[in-house]
mmCIF file of C-alpha atoms and ligand atoms in Angstrom:
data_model
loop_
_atom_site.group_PDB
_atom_site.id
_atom_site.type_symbol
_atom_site.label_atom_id
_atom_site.label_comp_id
_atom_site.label_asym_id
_atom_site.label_seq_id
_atom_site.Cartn_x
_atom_site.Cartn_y
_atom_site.Cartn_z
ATOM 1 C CA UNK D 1058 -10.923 80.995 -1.437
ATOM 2 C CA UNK D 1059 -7.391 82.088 0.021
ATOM 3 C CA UNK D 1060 -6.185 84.796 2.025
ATOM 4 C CA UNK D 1061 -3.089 86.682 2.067
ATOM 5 C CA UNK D 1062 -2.930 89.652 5.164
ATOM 6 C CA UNK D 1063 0.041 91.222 3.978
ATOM 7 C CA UNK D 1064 1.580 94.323 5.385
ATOM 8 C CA UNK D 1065 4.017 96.630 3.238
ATOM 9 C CA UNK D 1066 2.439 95.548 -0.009
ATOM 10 C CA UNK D 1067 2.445 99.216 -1.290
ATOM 11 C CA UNK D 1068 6.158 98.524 -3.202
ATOM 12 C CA UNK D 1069 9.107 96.407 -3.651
ATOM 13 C CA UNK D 1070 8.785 92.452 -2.544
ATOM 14 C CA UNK D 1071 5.291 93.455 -0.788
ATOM 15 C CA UNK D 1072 3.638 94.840 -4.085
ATOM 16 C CA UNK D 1073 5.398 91.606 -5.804
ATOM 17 C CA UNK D 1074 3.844 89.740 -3.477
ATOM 18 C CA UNK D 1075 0.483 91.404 -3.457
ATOM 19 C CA UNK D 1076 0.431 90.655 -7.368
ATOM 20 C CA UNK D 1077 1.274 87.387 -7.282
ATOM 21 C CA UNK D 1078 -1.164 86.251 -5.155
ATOM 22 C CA UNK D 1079 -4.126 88.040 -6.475
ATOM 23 C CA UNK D 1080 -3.523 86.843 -9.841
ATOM 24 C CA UNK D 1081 -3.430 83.131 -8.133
ATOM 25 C CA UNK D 1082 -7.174 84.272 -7.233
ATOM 26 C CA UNK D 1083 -5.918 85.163 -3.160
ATOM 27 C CA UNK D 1084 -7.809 87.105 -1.859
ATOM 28 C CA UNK D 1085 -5.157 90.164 -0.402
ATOM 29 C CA UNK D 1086 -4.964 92.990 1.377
ATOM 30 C CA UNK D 1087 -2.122 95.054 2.232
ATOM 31 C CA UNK D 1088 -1.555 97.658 4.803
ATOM 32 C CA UNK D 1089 0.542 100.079 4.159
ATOM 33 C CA UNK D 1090 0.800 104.405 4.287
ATOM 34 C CA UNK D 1091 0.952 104.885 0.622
ATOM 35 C CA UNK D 1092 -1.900 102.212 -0.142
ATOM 36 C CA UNK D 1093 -1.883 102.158 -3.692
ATOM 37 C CA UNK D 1094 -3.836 98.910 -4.727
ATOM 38 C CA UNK D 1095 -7.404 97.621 -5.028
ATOM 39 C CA UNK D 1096 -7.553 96.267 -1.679
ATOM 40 C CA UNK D 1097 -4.999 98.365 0.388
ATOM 41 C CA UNK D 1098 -5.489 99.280 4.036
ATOM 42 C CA UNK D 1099 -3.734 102.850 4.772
ATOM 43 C CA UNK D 1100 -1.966 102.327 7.657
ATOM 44 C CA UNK D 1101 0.880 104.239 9.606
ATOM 45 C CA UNK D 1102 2.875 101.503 11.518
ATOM 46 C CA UNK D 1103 4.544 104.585 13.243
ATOM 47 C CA UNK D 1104 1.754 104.835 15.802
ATOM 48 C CA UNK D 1105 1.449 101.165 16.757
ATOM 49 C CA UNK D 1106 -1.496 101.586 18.508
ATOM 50 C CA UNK D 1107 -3.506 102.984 15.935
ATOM 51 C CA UNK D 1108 -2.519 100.643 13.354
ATOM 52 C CA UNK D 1109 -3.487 97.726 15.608
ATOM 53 C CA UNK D 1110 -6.884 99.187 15.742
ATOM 54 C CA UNK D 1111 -7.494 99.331 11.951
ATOM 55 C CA UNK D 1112 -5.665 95.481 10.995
ATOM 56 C CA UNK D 1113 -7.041 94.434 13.747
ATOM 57 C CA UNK D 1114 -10.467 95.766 12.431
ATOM 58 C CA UNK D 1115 -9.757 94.484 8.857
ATOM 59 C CA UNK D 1116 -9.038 91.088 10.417
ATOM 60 C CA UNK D 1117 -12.367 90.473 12.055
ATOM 61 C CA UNK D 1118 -14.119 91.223 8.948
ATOM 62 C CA UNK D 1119 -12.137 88.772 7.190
ATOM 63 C CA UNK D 1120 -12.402 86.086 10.445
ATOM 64 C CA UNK D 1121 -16.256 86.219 9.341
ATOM 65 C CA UNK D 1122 -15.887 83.658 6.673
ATOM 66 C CA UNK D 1123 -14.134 80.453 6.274
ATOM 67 C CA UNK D 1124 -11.029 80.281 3.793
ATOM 68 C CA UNK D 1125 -8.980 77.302 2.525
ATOM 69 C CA UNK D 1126 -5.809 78.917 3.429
ATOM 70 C CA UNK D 1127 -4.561 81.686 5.288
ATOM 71 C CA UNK D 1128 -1.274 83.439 4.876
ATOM 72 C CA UNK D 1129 0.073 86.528 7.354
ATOM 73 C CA UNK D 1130 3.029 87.696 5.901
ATOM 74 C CA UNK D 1131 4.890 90.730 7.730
ATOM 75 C CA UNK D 1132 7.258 92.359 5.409
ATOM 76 C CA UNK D 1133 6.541 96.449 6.419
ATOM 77 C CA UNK D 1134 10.305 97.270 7.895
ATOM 78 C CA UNK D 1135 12.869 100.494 7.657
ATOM 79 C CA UNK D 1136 15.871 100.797 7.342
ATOM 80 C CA UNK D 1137 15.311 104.777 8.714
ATOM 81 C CA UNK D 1138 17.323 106.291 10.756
ATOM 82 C CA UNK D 1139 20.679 104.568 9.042
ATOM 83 C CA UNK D 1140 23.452 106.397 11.885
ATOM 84 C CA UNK D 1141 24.789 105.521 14.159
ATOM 85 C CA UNK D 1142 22.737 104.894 17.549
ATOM 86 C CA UNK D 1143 24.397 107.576 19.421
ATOM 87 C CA UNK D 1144 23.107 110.086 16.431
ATOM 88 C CA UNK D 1145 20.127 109.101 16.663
ATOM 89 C CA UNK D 1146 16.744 111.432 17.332
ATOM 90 C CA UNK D 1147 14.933 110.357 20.132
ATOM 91 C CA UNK D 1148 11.977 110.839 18.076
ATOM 92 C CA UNK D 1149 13.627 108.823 15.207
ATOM 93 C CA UNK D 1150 14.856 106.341 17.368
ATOM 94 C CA UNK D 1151 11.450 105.734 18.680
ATOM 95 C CA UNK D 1152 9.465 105.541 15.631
ATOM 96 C CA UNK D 1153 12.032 102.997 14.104
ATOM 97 C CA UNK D 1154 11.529 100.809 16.463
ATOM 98 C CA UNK D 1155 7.637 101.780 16.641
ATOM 99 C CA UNK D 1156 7.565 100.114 12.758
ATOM 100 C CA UNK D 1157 9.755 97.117 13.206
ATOM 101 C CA UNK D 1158 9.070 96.153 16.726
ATOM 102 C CA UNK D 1159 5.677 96.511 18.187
ATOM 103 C CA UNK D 1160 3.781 97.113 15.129
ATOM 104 C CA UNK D 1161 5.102 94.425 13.494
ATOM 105 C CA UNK D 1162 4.659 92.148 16.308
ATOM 106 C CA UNK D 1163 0.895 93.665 16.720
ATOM 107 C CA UNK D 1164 0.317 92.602 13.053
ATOM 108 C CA UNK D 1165 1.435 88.965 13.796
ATOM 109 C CA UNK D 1166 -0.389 88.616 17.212
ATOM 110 C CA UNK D 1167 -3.479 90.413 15.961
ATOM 111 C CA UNK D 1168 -3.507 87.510 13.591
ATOM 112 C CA UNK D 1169 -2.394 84.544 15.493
ATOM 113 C CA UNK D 1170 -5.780 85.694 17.634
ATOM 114 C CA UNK D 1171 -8.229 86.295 15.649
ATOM 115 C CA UNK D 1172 -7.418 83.294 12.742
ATOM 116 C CA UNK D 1173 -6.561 81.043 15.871
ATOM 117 C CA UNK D 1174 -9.752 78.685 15.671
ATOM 118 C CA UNK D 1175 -9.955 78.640 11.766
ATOM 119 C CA UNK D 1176 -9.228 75.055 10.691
ATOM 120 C CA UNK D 1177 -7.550 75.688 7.450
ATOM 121 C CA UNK D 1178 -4.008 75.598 6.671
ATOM 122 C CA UNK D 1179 -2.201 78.772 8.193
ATOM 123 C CA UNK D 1180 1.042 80.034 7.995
ATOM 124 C CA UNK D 1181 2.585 83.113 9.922
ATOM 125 C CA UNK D 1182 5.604 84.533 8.158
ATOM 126 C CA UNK D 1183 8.070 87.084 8.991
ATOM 127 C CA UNK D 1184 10.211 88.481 6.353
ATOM 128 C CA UNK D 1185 13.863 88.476 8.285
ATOM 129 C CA UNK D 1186 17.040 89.970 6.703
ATOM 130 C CA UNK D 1187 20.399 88.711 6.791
ATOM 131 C CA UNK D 1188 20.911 91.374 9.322
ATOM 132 C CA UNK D 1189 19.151 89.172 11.804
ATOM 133 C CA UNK D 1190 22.684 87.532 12.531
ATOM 134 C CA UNK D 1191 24.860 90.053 11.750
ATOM 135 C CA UNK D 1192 25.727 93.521 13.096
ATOM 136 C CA UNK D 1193 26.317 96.525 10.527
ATOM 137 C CA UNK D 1194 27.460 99.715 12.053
ATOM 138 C CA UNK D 1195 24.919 102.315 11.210
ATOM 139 C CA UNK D 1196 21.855 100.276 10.876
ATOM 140 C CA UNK D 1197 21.734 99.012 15.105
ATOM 141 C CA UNK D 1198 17.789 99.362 15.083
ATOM 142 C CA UNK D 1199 17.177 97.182 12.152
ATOM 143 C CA UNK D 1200 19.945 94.174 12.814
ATOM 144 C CA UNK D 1201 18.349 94.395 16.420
ATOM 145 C CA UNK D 1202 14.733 93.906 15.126
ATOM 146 C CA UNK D 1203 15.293 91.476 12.602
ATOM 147 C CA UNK D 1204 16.912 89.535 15.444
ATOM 148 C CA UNK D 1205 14.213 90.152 17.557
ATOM 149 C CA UNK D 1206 11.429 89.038 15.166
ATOM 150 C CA UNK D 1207 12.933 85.981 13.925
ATOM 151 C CA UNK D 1208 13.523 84.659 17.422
ATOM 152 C CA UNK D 1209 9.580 85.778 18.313
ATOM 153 C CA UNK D 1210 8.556 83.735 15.561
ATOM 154 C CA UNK D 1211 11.191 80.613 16.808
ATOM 155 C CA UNK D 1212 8.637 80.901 20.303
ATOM 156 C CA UNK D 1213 5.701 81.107 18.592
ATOM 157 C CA UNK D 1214 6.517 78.204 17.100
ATOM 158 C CA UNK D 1215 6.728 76.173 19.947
ATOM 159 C CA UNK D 1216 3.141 77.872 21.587
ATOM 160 C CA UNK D 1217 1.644 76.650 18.462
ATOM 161 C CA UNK D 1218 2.843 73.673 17.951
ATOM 162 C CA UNK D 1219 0.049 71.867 20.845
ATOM 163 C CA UNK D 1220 -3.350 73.786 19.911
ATOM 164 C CA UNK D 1221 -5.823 71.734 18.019
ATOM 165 C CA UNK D 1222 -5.517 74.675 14.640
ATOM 166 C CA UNK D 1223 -2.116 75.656 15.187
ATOM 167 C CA UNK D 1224 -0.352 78.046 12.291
ATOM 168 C CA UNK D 1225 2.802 77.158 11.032
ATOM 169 C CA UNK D 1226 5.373 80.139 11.827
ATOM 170 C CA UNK D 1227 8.422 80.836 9.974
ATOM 171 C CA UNK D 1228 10.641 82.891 8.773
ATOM 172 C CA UNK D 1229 12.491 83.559 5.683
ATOM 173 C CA UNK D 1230 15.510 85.862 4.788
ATOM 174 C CA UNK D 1231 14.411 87.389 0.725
ATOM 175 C CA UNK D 1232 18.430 87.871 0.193
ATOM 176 C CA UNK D 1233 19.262 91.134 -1.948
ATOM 177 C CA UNK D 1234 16.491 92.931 -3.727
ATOM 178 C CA UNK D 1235 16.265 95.713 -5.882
ATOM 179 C CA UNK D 1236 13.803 98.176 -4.165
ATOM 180 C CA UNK D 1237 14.042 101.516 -2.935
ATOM 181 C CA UNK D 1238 15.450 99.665 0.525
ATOM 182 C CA UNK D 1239 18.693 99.695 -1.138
ATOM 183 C CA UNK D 1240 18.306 102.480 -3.231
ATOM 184 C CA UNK D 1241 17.940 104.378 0.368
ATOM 185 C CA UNK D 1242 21.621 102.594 1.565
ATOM 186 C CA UNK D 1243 23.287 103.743 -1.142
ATOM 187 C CA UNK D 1244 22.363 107.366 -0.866
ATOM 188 C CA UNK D 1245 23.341 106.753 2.846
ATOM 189 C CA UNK D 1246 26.737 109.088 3.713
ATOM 190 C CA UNK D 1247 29.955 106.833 4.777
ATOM 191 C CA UNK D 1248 30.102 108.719 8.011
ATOM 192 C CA UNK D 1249 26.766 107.620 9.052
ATOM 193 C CA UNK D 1250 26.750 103.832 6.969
ATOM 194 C CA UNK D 1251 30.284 102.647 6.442
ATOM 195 C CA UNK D 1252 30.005 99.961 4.613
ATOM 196 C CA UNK D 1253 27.758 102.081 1.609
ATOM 197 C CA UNK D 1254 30.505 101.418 -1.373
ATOM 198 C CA UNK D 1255 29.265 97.567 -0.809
ATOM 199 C CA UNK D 1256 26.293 98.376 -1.565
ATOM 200 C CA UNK D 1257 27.513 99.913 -4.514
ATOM 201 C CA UNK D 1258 29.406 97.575 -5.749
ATOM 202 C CA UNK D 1259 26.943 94.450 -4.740
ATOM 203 C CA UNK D 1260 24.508 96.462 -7.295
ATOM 204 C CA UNK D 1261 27.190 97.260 -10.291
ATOM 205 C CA UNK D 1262 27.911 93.233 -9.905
ATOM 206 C CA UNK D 1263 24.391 92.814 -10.361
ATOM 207 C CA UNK D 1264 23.479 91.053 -7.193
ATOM 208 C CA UNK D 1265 20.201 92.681 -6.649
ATOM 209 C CA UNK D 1266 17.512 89.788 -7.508
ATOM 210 C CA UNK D 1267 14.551 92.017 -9.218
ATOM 211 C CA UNK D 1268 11.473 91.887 -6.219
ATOM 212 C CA UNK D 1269 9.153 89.711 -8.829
ATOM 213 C CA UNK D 1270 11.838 86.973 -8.730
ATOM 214 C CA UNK D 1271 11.788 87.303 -5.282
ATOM 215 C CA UNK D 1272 8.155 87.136 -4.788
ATOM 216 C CA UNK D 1273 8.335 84.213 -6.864
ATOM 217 C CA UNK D 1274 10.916 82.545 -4.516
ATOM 218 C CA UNK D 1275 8.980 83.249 -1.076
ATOM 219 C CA UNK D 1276 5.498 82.159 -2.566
ATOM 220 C CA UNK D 1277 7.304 79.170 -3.656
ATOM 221 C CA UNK D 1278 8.744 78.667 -0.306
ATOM 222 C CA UNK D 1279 5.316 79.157 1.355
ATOM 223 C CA UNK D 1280 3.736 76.284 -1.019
ATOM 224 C CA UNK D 1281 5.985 73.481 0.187
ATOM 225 C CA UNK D 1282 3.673 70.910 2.131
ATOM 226 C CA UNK D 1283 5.857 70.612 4.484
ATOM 227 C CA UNK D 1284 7.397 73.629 6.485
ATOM 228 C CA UNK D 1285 9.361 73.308 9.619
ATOM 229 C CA UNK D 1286 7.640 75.904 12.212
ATOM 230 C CA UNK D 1287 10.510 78.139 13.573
ATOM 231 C CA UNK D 1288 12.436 77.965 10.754
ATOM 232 C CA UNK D 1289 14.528 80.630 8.505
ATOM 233 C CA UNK D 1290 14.118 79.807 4.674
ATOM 234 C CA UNK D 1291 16.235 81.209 2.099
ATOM 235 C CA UNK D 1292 15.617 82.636 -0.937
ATOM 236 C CA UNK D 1293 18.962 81.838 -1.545
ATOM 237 C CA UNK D 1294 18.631 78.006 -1.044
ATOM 238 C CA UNK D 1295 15.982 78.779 -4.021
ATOM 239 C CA UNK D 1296 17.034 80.435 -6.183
ATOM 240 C CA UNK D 1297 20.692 79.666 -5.862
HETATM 241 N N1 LIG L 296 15.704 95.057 -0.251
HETATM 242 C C1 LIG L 296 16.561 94.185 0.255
HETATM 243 O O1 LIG L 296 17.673 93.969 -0.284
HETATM 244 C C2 LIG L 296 16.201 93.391 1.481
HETATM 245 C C3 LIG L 296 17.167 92.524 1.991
HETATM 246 C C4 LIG L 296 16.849 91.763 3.127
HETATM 247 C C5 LIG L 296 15.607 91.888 3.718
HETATM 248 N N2 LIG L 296 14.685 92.756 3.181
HETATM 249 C C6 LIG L 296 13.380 92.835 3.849
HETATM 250 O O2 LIG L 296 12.354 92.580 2.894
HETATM 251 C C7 LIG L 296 11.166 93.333 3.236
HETATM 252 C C8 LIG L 296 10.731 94.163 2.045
HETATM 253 O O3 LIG L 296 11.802 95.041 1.736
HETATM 254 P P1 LIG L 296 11.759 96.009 0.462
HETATM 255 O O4 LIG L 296 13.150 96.113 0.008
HETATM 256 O O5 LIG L 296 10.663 95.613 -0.453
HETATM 257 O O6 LIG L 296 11.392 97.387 1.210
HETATM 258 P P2 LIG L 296 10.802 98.761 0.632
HETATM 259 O O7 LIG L 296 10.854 98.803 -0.841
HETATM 260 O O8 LIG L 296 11.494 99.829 1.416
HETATM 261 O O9 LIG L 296 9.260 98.670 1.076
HETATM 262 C C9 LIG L 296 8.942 98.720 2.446
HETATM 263 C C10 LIG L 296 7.454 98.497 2.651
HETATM 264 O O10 LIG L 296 7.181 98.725 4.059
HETATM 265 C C11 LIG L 296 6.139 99.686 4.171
HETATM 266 N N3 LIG L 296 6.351 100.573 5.320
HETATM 267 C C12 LIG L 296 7.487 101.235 5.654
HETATM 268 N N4 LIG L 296 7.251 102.066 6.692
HETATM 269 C C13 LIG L 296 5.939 101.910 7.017
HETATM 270 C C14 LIG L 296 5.084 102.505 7.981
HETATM 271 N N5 LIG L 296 5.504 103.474 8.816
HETATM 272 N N6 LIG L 296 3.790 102.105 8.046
HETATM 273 C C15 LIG L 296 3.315 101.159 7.187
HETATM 274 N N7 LIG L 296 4.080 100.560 6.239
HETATM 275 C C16 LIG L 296 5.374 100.946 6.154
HETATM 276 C C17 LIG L 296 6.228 100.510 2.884
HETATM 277 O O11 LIG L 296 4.956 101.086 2.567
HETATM 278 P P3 LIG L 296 4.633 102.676 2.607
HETATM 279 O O12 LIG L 296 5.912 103.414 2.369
HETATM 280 O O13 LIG L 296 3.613 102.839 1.546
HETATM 281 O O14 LIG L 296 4.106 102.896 3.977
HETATM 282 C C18 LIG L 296 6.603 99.458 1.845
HETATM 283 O O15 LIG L 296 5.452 98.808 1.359
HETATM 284 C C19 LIG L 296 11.540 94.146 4.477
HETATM 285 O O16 LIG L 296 11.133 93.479 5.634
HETATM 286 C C20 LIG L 296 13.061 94.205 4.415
HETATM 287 O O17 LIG L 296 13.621 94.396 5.690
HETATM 288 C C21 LIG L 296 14.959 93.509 2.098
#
């Protein structure tokens, strides 16, 4: 059997995702706070250290068997607080970067560890943003974590690439999706997200892929023999 550790599988790409696979007989569970499917894992990424306590937890259980493949897919992110950075609540501030940041990279190293000395194929996957290279005023926390993450993922790479069962870690940029992400940017205000009427417009031109088609797209990715570890894919080179 196969296993997909998935976190923000609750909606949009993630619960795509989360379908997908277990209709493709994957074995998945998702960690999220709203939890809503058959094998979800309610988790608050807000308090890092308590949500590396129960994946961790989830992943040892799971470490107990072998599997044919293994896929840890990070896709939990916010776009919360969108102002600008001197606006910002400390508190805010703190719990942005709480979900993006070191949960997110608790969820991938949690994995990395425990999965290390399986000999199946194994991929480690961070769901990046176009954001990654590019700054947007209002949204400082997420550009700078997207950044961050895909160039963790870029050195992981290269401390995999010599172990005897190393995974295969990548990144790939899902393009524009219609989820509440961007149904959350467009009820931004200008003053605090300037560029909002983009957003509007980018969804009245109908540029917003639906998050199945998506799902479709980064699953496909993931299946490809032959991935080059460090890499950003896009869904865009997919689907065109
Ligand atoms: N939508 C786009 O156009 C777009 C474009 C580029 C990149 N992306 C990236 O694609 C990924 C999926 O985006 P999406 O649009 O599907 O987002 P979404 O609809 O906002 O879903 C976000 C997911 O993250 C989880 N999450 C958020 N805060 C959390 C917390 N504190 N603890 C645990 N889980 C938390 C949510 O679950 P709960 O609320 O249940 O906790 C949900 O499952 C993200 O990494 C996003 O940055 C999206």
């Amino acid at each position: 059997m196969k296993l997909l550790l998935l976190s923000g599988g609750s909606r949009g790409l993630g619960s795509e995702l989360y379908k997908r696979y277990e209709q493709n007989s994957w074995l998945v569970y998702e960690f999220s706070r709203s939890a809503p499917h058959r094998n979800s894992v309610e988790v608050d990424f807000s308090d890092p250290l308590a949500a590396h306590a129960v994946f961790s937890r989830q992943f040892d259980q799971a470490a107990q068997q072998d599997w044919e493949e293994i896929q840890i897919v990070g896709n939990a992110a916010t776009l919360h607080p969108m102002q600008p950075l001197a606006k910002m609540q400390a508190q805010e501030l703190v719990a942005n970067t709480h979900i993006n940041i070191a949960s997110a990279l608790l969820f991938l190293s949690s994995a990395l560890d425990t999965f290390q000395d399986h000999t199946c194929r194994k991929l480690l996957v961070n769901i990046s943003s176009g954001a990654a290279n590019k700054g947007y005023a209002g949204w400082s926390l997420y550009c700078g974590a997207k950044a961050a993450l895909e160039n963790v993922v870029r050195s992981v790479a290269l401390e995999q690439q010599h172990l005897p069962h190393p995974f295969t870690a990548i990144s790939i940029n899902p393009g524009l999706i219609d989820t509440e992400m961007q149904a959350e940017i467009r009820a931004t205000s200008v003053d605090n997200f300037p560029d909002v009427q983009k957003f509007y417009k980018r969804q009245a031109d109908g540029l917003l892929r639906p998050p199945a088609q998506v799902a479709a797209a980064v699953a496909n990715i993931l299946s490809q023999p032959e991935l080059t570890p460090g890499e950003v894919y896009k869904v865009d080179d997919v689907i065109g």
